[in-house]
Amino acid sequence: MALTAYLDEIKTDFASCEVVAYVDLGSRLVLRVNSENARPQEWLDRLGVAAAEMLNGELAQSFGTAGGHSDEAMIETGGVRFVFVRSPADPIEALCCTCTPDTDIEALTARMRDTLIRLAETGGPA
């Protein structure tokens, strides 16, 4: 299954998610996105930087995590939750979702993690 189909599945199953993005943490770039509304490139660039900072950067290190990184993170601002999940199979890949505060975060993060595992098992993004 192609990466786009995986992102579509998350978006379909979690209607409260407005954006689902696949991020390369090393380059801090959003490589693929599924969004209800088109987002400017600058917004996507900031999302990539936020993902890298939340999972690898000083914020992750400030939480005292082993290895100086975090596998999951969430921030809320302006009534929007940003959820970041690192791939268990490839630590430079992550998914990010923006969603409403009423989203079941445990179910969403589990689904994001599962999607990243399934993606790795099928050979990575295509």
Coordinates of N, CA, C and O in Angstrom, one line a residue:
M1 N 0.8 -1.2 0.0 CA 0.0 0.0 0.0 C 0.9 1.2 0.0 O 1.9 1.3 0.7
A2 N 0.5 2.2 -0.8 CA 1.3 3.5 -0.9 C 1.1 4.4 0.4 O 0.0 4.3 1.0
L3 N 2.1 5.2 0.6 CA 2.0 6.1 1.8 C 0.7 6.9 1.7 O 0.1 7.1 2.8
T4 N 0.4 7.4 0.6 CA -0.8 8.2 0.5 C -2.1 7.5 1.0 O -2.9 8.1 1.7
A5 N -2.2 6.2 0.7 CA -3.3 5.4 1.1 C -3.3 5.3 2.7 O -4.4 5.3 3.3
Y6 N -2.1 5.1 3.3 CA -2.0 5.0 4.7 C -2.5 6.4 5.4 O -3.2 6.3 6.4
L7 N -2.1 7.5 4.8 CA -2.5 8.8 5.3 C -4.0 8.9 5.2 O -4.7 9.5 6.1
D8 N -4.5 8.5 4.0 CA -6.0 8.6 3.8 C -6.7 7.8 4.8 O -7.8 8.2 5.3
E9 N -6.2 6.6 5.2 CA -6.9 5.8 6.2 C -7.0 6.5 7.5 O -8.1 6.4 8.2
I10 N -5.9 7.1 8.0 CA -5.9 7.8 9.2 C -7.0 8.9 9.2 O -7.8 9.1 10.1
K11 N -6.9 9.7 8.1 CA -7.8 10.8 7.9 C -9.3 10.3 7.9 O -10.2 11.0 8.5
T12 N -9.6 9.2 7.3 CA -10.9 8.7 7.2 C -11.4 8.2 8.6 O -12.5 8.4 9.0
D13 N -10.5 7.5 9.3 CA -10.9 6.9 10.6 C -10.9 7.9 11.7 O -11.6 7.6 12.7
F14 N -10.2 9.0 11.6 CA -10.2 10.0 12.6 C -10.6 11.3 12.0 O -9.8 12.2 11.6
A15 N -11.9 11.5 11.9 CA -12.5 12.7 11.2 C -12.1 14.0 11.8 O -12.1 15.0 11.1
S16 N -11.7 13.9 13.1 CA -11.3 15.2 13.7 C -9.9 15.6 13.4 O -9.4 16.7 13.8
C17 N -9.2 14.8 12.6 CA -7.8 15.2 12.1 C -7.9 16.0 10.9 O -8.5 15.5 9.9
E18 N -7.4 17.2 10.9 CA -7.4 18.0 9.7 C -6.2 17.8 8.8 O -6.4 17.8 7.6
V19 N -5.1 17.5 9.4 CA -3.9 17.3 8.7 C -3.2 16.0 9.2 O -3.1 15.8 10.4
V20 N -2.7 15.2 8.2 CA -1.9 14.0 8.5 C -0.7 14.1 7.7 O -0.8 14.2 6.4
A21 N 0.5 14.2 8.3 CA 1.7 14.4 7.5 C 2.8 13.4 7.8 O 2.9 13.0 9.0
Y22 N 3.5 13.0 6.8 CA 4.7 12.2 7.0 C 5.9 13.0 6.9 O 6.1 13.8 6.0
V23 N 6.8 12.9 8.0 CA 7.9 13.9 8.2 C 9.2 13.1 8.2 O 9.3 12.1 8.9
D24 N 10.2 13.6 7.5 CA 11.6 13.2 7.7 C 12.2 14.0 8.7 O 12.4 15.3 8.5
L25 N 12.5 13.5 9.9 CA 13.0 14.2 11.0 C 14.4 14.7 10.8 O 14.8 15.8 11.3
G26 N 15.2 14.0 10.0 CA 16.6 14.4 9.7 C 16.6 15.7 8.9 O 17.4 16.6 9.2
S27 N 15.8 15.8 7.9 CA 15.8 17.0 7.0 C 14.8 18.0 7.5 O 14.7 19.1 7.0
R28 N 13.9 17.6 8.5 CA 12.8 18.5 9.0 C 11.8 18.8 7.9 O 11.3 19.9 8.0
L29 N 11.6 17.9 7.0 CA 10.7 18.2 5.9 C 9.4 17.3 5.9 O 9.5 16.1 6.2
V30 N 8.3 17.9 5.6 CA 7.1 17.2 5.4 C 7.2 16.6 4.0 O 7.3 17.4 3.0
L31 N 7.2 15.3 3.9 CA 7.4 14.6 2.6 C 6.0 14.3 1.9 O 6.0 14.2 0.7
R32 N 5.0 14.1 2.7 CA 3.7 13.8 2.1 C 2.6 14.3 3.1 O 2.8 14.3 4.3
V33 N 1.5 14.8 2.6 CA 0.5 15.4 3.5 C -0.9 15.1 2.9 O -1.1 15.0 1.7
N34 N -1.8 14.9 3.8 CA -3.2 14.8 3.5 C -3.9 15.8 4.4 O -3.8 15.8 5.6
S35 N -4.6 16.8 3.8 CA -5.1 17.9 4.5 C -6.5 18.3 3.9 O -6.7 18.2 2.7
E36 N -7.4 18.7 4.8 CA -8.7 19.1 4.3 C -8.6 20.4 3.5 O -9.3 20.5 2.5
N37 N -7.7 21.2 3.9 CA -7.5 22.5 3.1 C -6.0 22.6 2.8 O -5.1 22.2 3.5
A38 N -5.8 23.1 1.6 CA -4.4 23.3 1.2 C -3.6 24.2 2.2 O -4.2 25.2 2.7
R39 N -2.4 23.8 2.5 CA -1.6 24.5 3.4 C -0.4 25.1 2.7 O 0.2 24.5 1.8
P40 N 0.0 26.4 3.0 CA 1.1 27.0 2.3 C 2.4 26.2 2.7 O 2.5 25.6 3.8
Q41 N 3.4 26.2 1.8 CA 4.6 25.6 2.1 C 5.3 26.0 3.4 O 5.9 25.2 4.1
E42 N 5.2 27.3 3.7 CA 5.8 27.8 4.9 C 5.2 27.1 6.1 O 5.9 26.8 7.1
W43 N 3.9 26.9 6.1 CA 3.2 26.2 7.2 C 3.7 24.7 7.3 O 4.0 24.3 8.4
L44 N 3.8 24.1 6.2 CA 4.4 22.7 6.2 C 5.8 22.7 6.7 O 6.2 21.8 7.4
D45 N 6.6 23.7 6.3 CA 8.0 23.8 6.8 C 8.0 23.9 8.3 O 8.9 23.3 8.9
R46 N 7.2 24.7 8.8 CA 7.2 24.9 10.3 C 6.7 23.6 11.0 O 7.2 23.3 12.1
L47 N 5.8 22.9 10.4 CA 5.3 21.6 10.9 C 6.5 20.6 11.0 O 6.7 19.9 12.0
G48 N 7.3 20.6 9.9 CA 8.5 19.7 9.9 C 9.5 20.0 11.0 O 10.0 19.2 11.7
V49 N 9.7 21.3 11.2 CA 10.6 21.8 12.2 C 10.1 21.4 13.6 O 10.8 21.0 14.5
A50 N 8.8 21.7 13.8 CA 8.1 21.4 15.1 C 8.2 19.9 15.4 O 8.5 19.5 16.5
A51 N 8.0 19.0 14.4 CA 8.1 17.6 14.6 C 9.5 17.2 15.0 O 9.7 16.5 16.0
A52 N 10.5 17.7 14.4 CA 11.9 17.4 14.7 C 12.3 18.0 16.1 O 12.9 17.3 16.9
E53 N 11.8 19.1 16.4 CA 12.1 19.7 17.7 C 11.4 18.9 18.8 O 12.0 18.7 19.9
M54 N 10.1 18.5 18.6 CA 9.4 17.8 19.6 C 9.9 16.4 19.9 O 9.8 15.9 21.0
L55 N 10.4 15.8 18.8 CA 10.9 14.4 19.0 C 12.4 14.3 19.1 O 12.9 13.3 19.7
N56 N 13.2 15.2 18.6 CA 14.6 15.1 18.7 C 15.3 16.3 19.4 O 16.4 16.1 19.8
G57 N 14.7 17.4 19.4 CA 15.4 18.6 19.8 C 15.5 18.9 21.3 O 15.3 18.0 22.1
E58 N 15.7 20.2 21.6 CA 15.9 20.6 23.0 C 14.6 20.3 23.8 O 14.8 20.0 25.0
L59 N 13.5 20.4 23.2 CA 12.2 20.1 24.0 C 12.2 18.7 24.4 O 11.9 18.3 25.5
A60 N 12.5 17.8 23.5 CA 12.6 16.3 23.8 C 13.6 16.1 24.9 O 13.4 15.3 25.8
Q61 N 14.8 16.7 24.8 CA 15.9 16.5 25.7 C 15.5 17.1 27.1 O 15.9 16.5 28.1
S62 N 14.7 18.1 27.1 CA 14.3 18.7 28.4 C 13.4 17.8 29.2 O 13.3 18.0 30.4
F63 N 12.8 16.8 28.6 CA 11.9 15.9 29.3 C 12.8 14.8 29.9 O 12.2 13.9 30.6
G64 N 14.1 14.8 29.6 CA 15.0 13.8 30.2 C 14.8 12.4 29.7 O 15.0 11.4 30.4
T65 N 14.4 12.3 28.4 CA 14.2 11.0 27.8 C 15.5 10.3 27.5 O 16.5 11.0 27.3
A66 N 15.5 9.0 27.5 CA 16.7 8.3 27.2 C 17.1 8.5 25.8 O 16.3 8.5 24.9
G67 N 18.4 8.7 25.5 CA 18.9 9.0 24.2 C 18.6 10.4 23.7 O 18.9 10.7 22.5
G68 N 18.0 11.2 24.5 CA 17.8 12.6 24.0 C 16.7 12.8 23.0 O 16.6 13.8 22.3
H69 N 15.8 11.8 22.9 CA 14.6 12.0 22.0 C 13.4 11.4 22.6 O 13.4 10.7 23.6
S70 N 12.3 11.7 22.0 CA 11.0 11.2 22.4 C 10.3 10.5 21.3 O 10.6 10.7 20.1
D71 N 9.5 9.5 21.6 CA 8.8 8.7 20.6 C 7.4 9.3 20.3 O 6.9 9.0 19.2
E72 N 6.9 10.0 21.2 CA 5.6 10.6 21.0 C 5.6 12.0 21.7 O 6.2 12.1 22.8
A73 N 4.8 12.9 21.1 CA 4.7 14.2 21.8 C 3.4 14.8 21.3 O 2.9 14.5 20.2
M74 N 2.9 15.7 22.1 CA 1.7 16.5 21.8 C 1.7 17.9 22.3 O 2.2 18.1 23.5
I75 N 1.3 18.8 21.5 CA 1.2 20.2 22.0 C -0.2 20.7 21.6 O -0.8 20.2 20.6
E76 N -0.8 21.6 22.3 CA -2.0 22.2 21.9 C -1.9 23.7 21.9 O -1.3 24.3 22.9
T77 N -2.3 24.3 20.9 CA -2.3 25.8 20.8 C -3.5 26.2 19.9 O -3.8 25.6 18.9
G78 N -4.1 27.2 20.4 CA -5.2 27.8 19.6 C -6.3 26.8 19.3 O -7.0 26.9 18.3
G79 N -6.6 25.9 20.2 CA -7.6 24.9 20.1 C -7.3 23.8 19.1 O -8.2 23.0 18.7
V80 N -6.0 23.7 18.7 CA -5.6 22.6 17.8 C -4.5 21.8 18.5 O -3.6 22.3 19.1
R81 N -4.7 20.5 18.5 CA -3.7 19.6 19.0 C -2.8 19.1 17.9 O -3.2 18.7 16.8
F82 N -1.5 19.2 18.1 CA -0.5 18.6 17.2 C 0.1 17.4 17.9 O 0.7 17.4 18.9
V83 N -0.1 16.3 17.2 CA 0.4 15.0 17.7 C 1.5 14.4 16.8 O 1.3 14.4 15.6
F84 N 2.6 14.1 17.4 CA 3.8 13.6 16.7 C 4.1 12.2 17.2 O 4.2 12.0 18.4
V85 N 4.4 11.3 16.3 CA 4.8 9.9 16.6 C 5.9 9.5 15.8 O 5.9 9.5 14.5
R86 N 7.0 9.1 16.4 CA 8.2 8.6 15.7 C 8.0 7.1 15.3 O 7.4 6.3 16.0
S87 N 8.5 6.8 14.1 CA 8.5 5.4 13.7 C 9.3 4.5 14.6 O 10.5 4.7 14.8
P88 N 8.7 3.4 15.1 CA 9.5 2.4 15.8 C 10.5 1.7 15.0 O 11.5 1.1 15.4
A89 N 10.2 1.6 13.7 CA 11.1 0.9 12.7 C 12.2 1.7 12.2 O 13.3 1.2 11.9
D90 N 12.0 3.0 12.0 CA 13.0 3.9 11.4 C 12.9 5.3 12.1 O 12.0 6.1 11.9
P91 N 13.9 5.5 13.0 CA 13.8 6.7 13.9 C 13.9 8.0 13.3 O 13.7 9.0 13.9
I92 N 14.1 8.1 12.0 CA 14.1 9.4 11.3 C 12.8 9.7 10.6 O 12.6 10.8 10.1
E93 N 11.8 8.8 10.7 CA 10.5 9.0 10.2 C 9.5 9.2 11.3 O 9.6 8.7 12.3
A94 N 8.5 10.1 11.0 CA 7.4 10.3 11.9 C 6.1 10.7 11.2 O 6.2 11.1 10.0
L95 N 5.1 10.6 11.9 CA 3.8 11.1 11.5 C 3.4 12.2 12.4 O 3.7 12.2 13.6
C96 N 2.7 13.2 11.8 CA 2.1 14.3 12.6 C 0.7 14.4 12.2 O 0.3 14.4 11.0
C97 N -0.2 14.6 13.2 CA -1.6 14.9 12.9 C -2.0 16.2 13.7 O -1.5 16.4 14.8
T98 N -2.8 17.0 13.0 CA -3.4 18.1 13.7 C -4.9 17.8 13.9 O -5.5 17.3 12.9
C99 N -5.4 18.0 15.1 CA -6.7 17.5 15.4 C -7.4 18.4 16.4 O -6.8 19.3 17.0
T100 N -8.7 18.2 16.6 CA -9.4 18.9 17.6 C -9.1 18.3 19.0 O -8.7 17.2 19.2
P101 N -9.4 19.1 20.1 CA -9.1 18.7 21.4 C -9.9 17.5 21.9 O -9.6 16.8 22.8
D102 N -11.1 17.2 21.2 CA -11.9 16.0 21.6 C -11.4 14.7 21.0 O -12.0 13.7 21.2
T103 N -10.4 14.7 20.2 CA -9.9 13.5 19.6 C -9.3 12.5 20.7 O -8.7 13.0 21.6
D104 N -9.6 11.3 20.5 CA -9.1 10.2 21.4 C -7.6 10.1 21.0 O -7.2 9.4 20.1
I105 N -6.7 10.7 21.8 CA -5.3 10.8 21.5 C -4.7 9.4 21.7 O -3.8 9.1 20.9
E106 N -5.1 8.6 22.7 CA -4.5 7.3 22.8 C -4.8 6.5 21.6 O -3.9 5.8 21.1
A107 N -6.0 6.5 21.1 CA -6.3 5.7 19.9 C -5.6 6.3 18.7 O -5.1 5.5 17.8
L108 N -5.5 7.6 18.6 CA -4.8 8.2 17.4 C -3.3 7.8 17.4 O -2.8 7.4 16.4
T109 N -2.7 8.0 18.6 CA -1.2 7.7 18.6 C -1.0 6.2 18.3 O 0.0 5.8 17.6
A110 N -1.8 5.3 18.8 CA -1.7 3.9 18.5 C -1.8 3.6 17.0 O -1.1 2.8 16.5
R111 N -2.8 4.3 16.4 CA -3.0 4.1 15.0 C -1.8 4.6 14.2 O -1.4 4.0 13.2
M112 N -1.3 5.8 14.6 CA -0.1 6.4 13.9 C 1.1 5.4 14.0 O 1.8 5.2 13.0
R113 N 1.3 4.9 15.2 CA 2.4 4.0 15.4 C 2.3 2.7 14.6 O 3.2 2.3 13.9
D114 N 1.0 2.2 14.5 CA 0.7 1.0 13.7 C 0.9 1.3 12.2 O 1.5 0.5 11.5
T115 N 0.5 2.4 11.8 CA 0.7 2.8 10.4 C 2.2 2.9 10.1 O 2.6 2.4 9.0
L116 N 3.0 3.4 10.9 CA 4.4 3.5 10.7 C 5.1 2.1 10.6 O 5.9 1.9 9.8
I117 N 4.6 1.2 11.5 CA 5.1 -0.2 11.4 C 4.7 -0.8 10.1 O 5.5 -1.5 9.4
R118 N 3.4 -0.7 9.7 CA 3.0 -1.3 8.5 C 3.7 -0.7 7.3 O 4.1 -1.4 6.4
L119 N 4.0 0.6 7.3 CA 4.7 1.2 6.3 C 6.1 0.6 6.1 O 6.6 0.3 5.0
A120 N 6.8 0.5 7.2 CA 8.1 -0.1 7.2 C 8.1 -1.5 6.7 O 9.0 -2.0 6.0
E121 N 7.1 -2.3 7.1 CA 7.0 -3.7 6.7 C 6.8 -3.9 5.2 O 7.1 -4.9 4.6
T122 N 6.2 -2.8 4.6 CA 5.9 -2.9 3.1 C 7.0 -2.2 2.3 O 6.9 -2.0 1.1
G123 N 8.1 -1.8 3.0 CA 9.3 -1.3 2.2 C 9.4 0.2 2.3 O 10.2 0.8 1.5
G124 N 8.6 0.9 3.1 CA 8.7 2.3 3.2 C 7.8 3.1 2.3 O 7.0 2.5 1.5
P125 N 7.9 4.4 2.3 CA 7.0 5.2 1.5 C 7.2 5.0 0.0 O 8.3 4.8 -0.5
A126 N 6.1 5.0 -0.7 CA 6.1 4.9 -2.2 C 5.3 6.0 -2.8 O 4.4 6.5 -2.2

